[in-house]
Short mmCIF file of C-alpha atoms in Angstrom, two decimals:
data_model
loop_
_atom_site.label_atom_id
_atom_site.label_comp_id
_atom_site.label_asym_id
_atom_site.label_seq_id
_atom_site.Cartn_x
_atom_site.Cartn_y
_atom_site.Cartn_z
CA UNK H 70 4.44 0.74 21.81
CA UNK H 71 7.10 -1.43 23.44
CA UNK H 72 8.19 -3.21 20.27
CA UNK H 73 8.17 -2.08 16.66
CA UNK H 74 5.15 -3.22 14.67
CA UNK H 75 4.00 -3.38 11.08
CA UNK H 76 0.26 -2.81 10.76
CA UNK H 77 -1.58 -3.84 7.59
CA UNK H 78 -5.18 -2.82 6.85
CA UNK H 79 -7.07 -5.69 5.19
CA UNK H 80 -9.99 -4.21 3.28
CA UNK H 81 -11.55 -7.52 2.24
CA UNK H 82 -12.10 -9.05 5.68
CA UNK H 83 -12.38 -5.98 7.95
CA UNK H 84 -9.20 -6.74 9.86
CA UNK H 85 -5.74 -5.51 10.79
CA UNK H 86 -2.66 -7.70 10.63
CA UNK H 87 -0.07 -6.87 13.32
CA UNK H 88 3.48 -8.08 12.68
CA UNK H 89 6.46 -7.86 15.05
CA UNK H 90 9.29 -5.94 13.34
CA UNK H 91 11.93 -8.02 15.12
CA UNK H 92 10.23 -11.36 14.48
CA UNK H 93 8.32 -11.60 11.19
CA UNK H 94 6.87 -14.98 12.16
CA UNK H 95 5.00 -13.33 15.04
CA UNK H 96 1.80 -12.38 13.23
CA UNK H 97 -1.52 -11.46 14.83
CA UNK H 98 -4.84 -10.79 13.12
CA UNK H 99 -7.39 -8.46 14.73
CA UNK H 100 -10.95 -8.41 13.39
CA UNK H 101 -12.14 -4.81 13.67
CA UNK H 102 -15.72 -5.63 12.74
CA UNK H 103 -16.07 -8.12 15.60
CA UNK H 104 -14.66 -5.59 18.08
CA UNK H 105 -17.20 -3.00 16.93
CA UNK H 106 -20.10 -5.46 17.20
CA UNK H 107 -19.08 -6.31 20.79
CA UNK H 108 -19.04 -2.62 21.71
CA UNK H 109 -22.60 -1.44 22.36
CA UNK H 110 -21.57 2.23 22.22
CA UNK H 111 -20.24 2.08 18.64
CA UNK H 112 -22.28 1.41 15.51
CA UNK H 113 -21.31 0.84 11.90
CA UNK H 114 -23.34 2.38 9.07
CA UNK H 115 -22.88 -0.60 6.75
CA UNK H 116 -22.57 -4.36 7.06
CA UNK H 117 -18.98 -4.09 5.79
CA UNK H 118 -16.26 -1.86 7.20
CA UNK H 119 -13.51 -1.85 4.55
CA UNK H 120 -10.39 -0.65 6.44
CA UNK H 121 -8.28 0.98 3.74
CA UNK H 122 -5.90 3.71 4.91
CA UNK H 123 -4.27 4.36 8.31
CA UNK H 124 -2.60 7.18 10.23
CA UNK H 125 -1.00 7.61 13.66
CA UNK H 126 -0.96 10.67 15.95
CA UNK H 127 1.46 12.02 18.56
CA UNK H 128 -0.67 10.65 21.42
CA UNK H 129 -0.35 7.06 20.22
CA UNK H 130 -3.76 6.67 18.60
CA UNK H 131 -4.27 4.79 15.35
CA UNK H 132 -6.84 6.08 12.86
CA UNK H 133 -8.32 3.91 10.13
CA UNK H 134 -10.37 5.15 7.15
CA UNK H 135 -13.07 2.67 6.09
CA UNK H 136 -14.19 2.83 2.45
CA UNK H 137 -17.37 0.71 2.76
CA UNK H 138 -18.65 2.16 6.04
CA UNK H 139 -17.76 5.77 5.10
CA UNK H 140 -16.17 6.26 8.50
CA UNK H 141 -12.92 6.53 10.42
CA UNK H 142 -11.99 4.60 13.55
CA UNK H 143 -9.99 5.89 16.51
CA UNK H 144 -8.04 2.98 17.98
CA UNK H 145 -5.92 2.46 21.09
CA UNK H 146 -3.53 -0.09 19.64
CA UNK H 147 -1.71 -0.72 22.93
CA UNK H 148 -4.97 -1.90 24.52
CA UNK H 149 -6.35 -3.26 21.23
CA UNK H 150 -9.44 -1.19 21.83
CA UNK H 151 -11.66 0.78 19.45
CA UNK H 152 -12.21 4.14 21.11
CA UNK H 153 -14.77 5.61 18.72
CA UNK H 154 -16.13 5.73 15.17
CA UNK H 155 -16.93 8.86 13.15
CA UNK H 156 -18.91 9.21 9.92
CA UNK H 157 -17.23 11.17 7.11
CA UNK H 158 -17.89 11.44 3.37
CA UNK H 159 -18.29 8.62 0.87
CA UNK H 160 -15.38 6.28 0.17
CA UNK H 161 -12.61 7.77 2.34
CA UNK H 162 -9.34 6.71 0.69
CA UNK H 163 -6.66 8.85 2.33
CA UNK H 164 -6.11 10.15 5.87
CA UNK H 165 -3.32 12.43 7.14
CA UNK H 166 -2.57 13.89 10.60
CA UNK H 167 -1.27 17.43 11.12
CA UNK H 168 -1.45 19.78 14.12
CA UNK H 169 -4.12 17.78 15.98
CA UNK H 170 -6.31 17.55 12.90
CA UNK H 171 -7.13 14.68 10.57
CA UNK H 172 -7.55 15.43 6.88
CA UNK H 173 -9.66 12.78 5.13
CA UNK H 174 -10.14 12.43 1.36
CA UNK H 175 -13.70 11.37 0.42
CA UNK H 176 -13.33 10.10 -3.14
CA UNK H 177 -17.03 9.62 -3.93
CA UNK H 178 -18.16 12.85 -2.24
CA UNK H 179 -15.61 15.09 -3.98
CA UNK H 180 -14.66 16.49 -0.59
CA UNK H 181 -12.22 16.45 2.29
CA UNK H 182 -13.30 16.11 5.92
CA UNK H 183 -11.36 17.96 8.62
CA UNK H 184 -11.56 16.24 12.02
CA UNK H 185 -10.44 17.42 15.46
CA UNK H 186 -8.28 14.43 16.44
CA UNK H 187 -8.35 14.98 20.21
CA UNK H 188 -12.13 15.34 20.51
CA UNK H 189 -12.73 13.15 17.46
CA UNK H 190 -15.37 15.46 16.04
CA UNK H 191 -16.01 16.63 12.50
CA UNK H 192 -15.06 20.29 12.07
CA UNK H 193 -16.00 20.79 8.43
CA UNK H 194 -16.24 19.36 4.92
CA UNK H 195 -14.61 21.18 2.01
CA UNK H 196 -15.61 20.54 -1.59
CA UNK H 197 -12.72 19.86 -3.97
CA UNK H 198 -12.33 18.60 -7.55
CA UNK H 199 -13.81 15.50 -9.11
CA UNK H 200 -12.76 12.15 -7.61
CA UNK H 201 -10.06 13.22 -5.11
CA UNK H 202 -7.63 10.35 -4.68
CA UNK H 203 -4.59 11.54 -2.73
CA UNK H 204 -3.55 14.24 -0.27
CA UNK H 205 -0.17 15.65 0.75
CA UNK H 206 0.58 18.21 3.47
CA UNK H 207 3.31 20.85 3.18
CA UNK H 208 3.97 21.16 6.91
CA UNK H 209 6.40 24.04 6.48
CA UNK H 210 4.07 26.34 4.52
CA UNK H 211 0.90 24.81 6.00
CA UNK H 212 -0.75 23.96 2.73
CA UNK H 213 -2.57 20.82 1.59
CA UNK H 214 -2.45 19.41 -1.93
CA UNK H 215 -5.37 17.30 -3.18
CA UNK H 216 -5.02 15.22 -6.35
CA UNK H 217 -8.33 15.00 -8.24
CA UNK H 218 -8.34 11.97 -10.52
CA UNK H 219 -11.27 12.77 -12.83
CA UNK H 220 -10.75 16.51 -12.46
CA UNK H 221 -7.17 16.18 -13.80
CA UNK H 222 -5.99 18.81 -11.37
CA UNK H 223 -4.48 19.46 -7.95
CA UNK H 224 -6.27 21.71 -5.46
CA UNK H 225 -4.00 23.73 -3.16
CA UNK H 226 -5.57 24.95 0.10
CA UNK H 227 -3.71 27.30 2.44
CA UNK H 228 -4.51 26.22 6.01
CA UNK H 229 -3.62 29.67 7.37
CA UNK H 230 -6.41 31.52 5.54
CA UNK H 231 -8.15 28.81 3.46
CA UNK H 232 -7.12 30.55 0.26
CA UNK H 233 -7.25 28.21 -2.70
CA UNK H 234 -5.77 27.73 -6.16
CA UNK H 235 -5.97 24.90 -8.69
CA UNK H 236 -3.08 23.43 -10.68
CA UNK H 237 -4.30 22.05 -14.02
CA UNK H 238 -2.80 18.83 -15.38
CA UNK H 239 -2.97 17.10 -18.78
CA UNK H 240 -3.46 13.62 -17.32
CA UNK H 241 -5.07 11.94 -14.31
CA UNK H 242 -3.12 12.27 -11.03
CA UNK H 243 -2.78 9.11 -8.96
CA UNK H 244 -0.18 9.72 -6.27
CA UNK H 245 1.93 12.58 -4.90
CA UNK H 246 4.85 13.12 -2.54
CA UNK H 247 6.45 16.32 -1.21
CA UNK H 248 10.19 16.87 -0.77
CA UNK H 249 12.60 19.83 -0.98
CA UNK H 250 9.85 22.34 -1.86
CA UNK H 251 8.78 20.15 -4.77
CA UNK H 252 5.74 18.01 -5.45
CA UNK H 253 6.39 14.74 -7.27
CA UNK H 254 3.25 13.66 -9.13
CA UNK H 255 2.41 10.30 -10.69
CA UNK H 256 -0.24 10.45 -13.42
CA UNK H 257 -1.86 7.98 -15.81
CA UNK H 258 -2.18 9.10 -19.41
CA UNK H 259 -5.46 8.39 -21.21
CA UNK H 260 -5.66 9.68 -24.76
CA UNK H 261 -9.09 8.16 -25.42
CA UNK H 262 -7.76 5.44 -27.73
CA UNK H 263 -8.76 2.00 -26.47
CA UNK H 264 -6.04 0.35 -28.54
CA UNK H 265 -3.25 2.61 -27.29
CA UNK H 266 -0.69 1.20 -24.86
CA UNK H 267 -0.95 2.18 -21.22
CA UNK H 268 1.38 4.98 -20.14
CA UNK H 269 2.22 6.58 -16.80
CA UNK H 270 4.10 9.81 -16.21
CA UNK H 271 6.19 11.33 -13.44
CA UNK H 272 6.48 15.10 -13.24
CA UNK H 273 7.77 17.63 -10.73
CA UNK H 274 5.94 20.78 -9.58
CA UNK H 275 7.90 23.62 -7.97
CA UNK H 276 5.96 24.64 -4.86
CA UNK H 277 7.23 28.23 -5.04
CA UNK H 278 5.86 29.09 -8.48
CA UNK H 279 3.94 25.89 -9.42
CA UNK H 280 6.02 25.46 -12.55
CA UNK H 281 5.97 21.92 -13.97
CA UNK H 282 8.93 19.84 -15.12
CA UNK H 283 8.45 16.54 -16.91
CA UNK H 284 10.57 13.63 -15.68
CA UNK H 285 9.62 10.72 -17.93
CA UNK H 286 6.86 8.54 -19.34
CA UNK H 287 6.79 4.87 -18.39
CA UNK H 288 5.04 1.96 -20.03
CA UNK H 289 2.19 0.49 -17.97
CA UNK H 290 -0.27 1.82 -15.41
CA UNK H 291 1.64 2.66 -12.23
CA UNK H 292 -0.58 3.01 -9.17
CA UNK H 293 1.69 3.94 -6.26
CA UNK H 294 5.05 5.59 -5.67
CA UNK H 295 7.46 5.89 -2.77
CA UNK H 296 10.50 8.18 -2.78
CA UNK H 297 13.51 7.24 -0.67
CA UNK H 298 14.36 10.09 1.69
CA UNK H 299 17.67 11.76 0.82
CA UNK H 300 17.91 9.97 -2.54
CA UNK H 301 16.66 10.68 -6.04
CA UNK H 302 15.18 7.18 -6.21
CA UNK H 303 11.50 6.28 -6.48
CA UNK H 304 9.89 2.85 -6.30
CA UNK H 305 6.57 2.36 -8.08
CA UNK H 306 4.10 -0.52 -8.23
CA UNK H 307 2.19 -1.71 -11.29
CA UNK H 308 -0.97 -3.57 -10.27
CA UNK H 309 -1.78 -4.59 -13.85
CA UNK H 310 1.50 -6.36 -14.59
CA UNK H 311 2.71 -7.28 -11.10
CA UNK H 312 6.01 -5.39 -11.40
CA UNK H 313 7.97 -3.17 -9.03
CA UNK H 314 9.79 -0.31 -10.78
CA UNK H 315 12.96 1.39 -9.53
CA UNK H 316 13.31 4.86 -11.06
CA UNK H 317 16.05 7.50 -11.01
CA UNK H 318 13.98 10.71 -10.98
CA UNK H 319 17.02 12.97 -11.44
CA UNK H 320 17.89 11.41 -14.80
CA UNK H 321 14.45 10.05 -15.64
CA UNK H 322 15.78 6.50 -16.02
CA UNK H 323 14.07 3.21 -15.26
CA UNK H 324 16.79 1.39 -13.31
CA UNK H 325 15.06 -1.96 -12.88
CA UNK H 326 11.79 -3.89 -13.06
CA UNK H 327 11.22 -6.75 -10.63
CA UNK H 328 8.34 -9.17 -11.12
CA UNK H 329 6.42 -9.66 -7.87
CA UNK H 330 3.33 -11.35 -9.41
CA UNK H 331 -0.23 -10.63 -8.32
CA UNK H 332 -1.30 -7.03 -7.73
CA UNK H 333 1.37 -5.12 -5.77
CA UNK H 334 -0.04 -1.89 -4.39
CA UNK H 335 0.95 0.22 -1.36
CA UNK H 336 4.55 0.71 -0.29
CA UNK H 337 6.34 1.61 2.94
CA UNK H 338 10.09 1.98 3.62
CA UNK H 339 11.79 1.17 6.93
CA UNK H 340 14.48 3.82 6.35
CA UNK H 341 17.10 1.12 5.79
CA UNK H 342 17.15 -1.69 3.28
CA UNK H 343 13.57 -2.96 3.35
CA UNK H 344 10.47 -2.04 1.39
CA UNK H 345 7.11 -3.42 2.53
CA UNK H 346 4.57 -3.93 -0.27
CA UNK H 347 0.97 -5.10 0.01
CA UNK H 348 -0.31 -7.47 -2.67
CA UNK H 349 -4.09 -7.26 -3.06
CA UNK H 350 -4.68 -10.43 -5.08
CA UNK H 351 -2.14 -12.62 -3.25
CA UNK H 352 -3.08 -11.44 0.28
CA UNK H 353 0.59 -10.98 1.07
CA UNK H 354 2.96 -8.43 2.53
CA UNK H 355 6.12 -8.61 0.42
CA UNK H 356 9.48 -7.72 1.96
CA UNK H 357 11.83 -6.36 -0.70
CA UNK H 358 15.54 -5.68 -0.06
CA UNK H 359 16.48 -2.51 -1.99
CA UNK H 360 20.22 -3.24 -1.69
CA UNK H 361 19.94 -6.77 -3.04
CA UNK H 362 17.09 -5.70 -5.36
CA UNK H 363 15.09 -8.83 -4.63
CA UNK H 364 12.23 -10.24 -2.56
CA UNK H 365 13.45 -11.67 0.75
CA UNK H 366 10.13 -12.80 2.24
CA UNK H 367 6.36 -12.89 1.84
CA UNK H 368 4.08 -12.77 4.88
CA UNK H 369 0.47 -13.94 4.66
CA UNK H 370 -1.97 -11.26 5.84
CA UNK H 371 -5.75 -10.74 5.51
CA UNK H 372 -7.86 -10.33 2.38
CA UNK H 373 -7.16 -7.40 0.03
CA UNK H 374 -4.37 -5.76 2.05
CA UNK H 375 -3.92 -2.06 1.42
CA UNK H 376 -2.34 0.48 3.78
CA UNK H 377 0.87 -0.22 5.72
CA UNK H 378 1.90 1.56 8.91
CA UNK H 379 5.31 1.20 10.61
CA UNK H 380 5.40 1.91 14.35
CA UNK H 381 8.78 1.92 16.10
#
């Protein structure tokens, strides 16, 4: 693309919001559902699409996983054209690109779909644990890690030979990130007591021997994390309370809590000073300066914004 863009997937109104990185006031809304209905060669399976998670490939194609239509879209963003639609499993919540393949988490089918990105065809479905919710790819060792929320475990699949092991957890995994041969895992702790306070936990798993190291428990239900590359700092969102947490994962310290209001959810970092955070209940994209530790702007987007993609 000629100019850098921020793309936001709006689940509630079947649209994408396209924002110019150099001019935040330049905002464009693209209704995906209308584009599909105008294309006689493409058909939805449902009356609602539900764009939720996005990915980009080396050829410049945008892929969008749709939780209500149980499908993924292949999009030429430069031409603003929907190339094709492909049915996958139920409630696809995560999509990742690696070596010309798309790996799609199907949360309500307890499976992952593997798609040939170039031909945009389904290669296979693999059954995993109960309620898969997140997926990370170890590109060096060619392994995928699938967090199973209800299964309280992480499935590890070797892409070289499809060998498989399962890492058992004591709480429900929500989000993961890989760095330096380690897997950082966010979990929510549920001890079965309705009157107990909500607790989230961060732990580290060594990818060489799968040994676990506890980092710290935190009050509240954290739903998303983002680690700053090259730093031992993680930002986490709390949809229940509306807070953004800044955490030192080396020392296990909560450095700050900033009230954003609403339901802050997904995060993306520009590699410099800005975090981009979608707010589901406020229909906003929040711009947060990590150096100043404060909100610098809010941009109105579509309904129920979820995934954020930065294209430079």
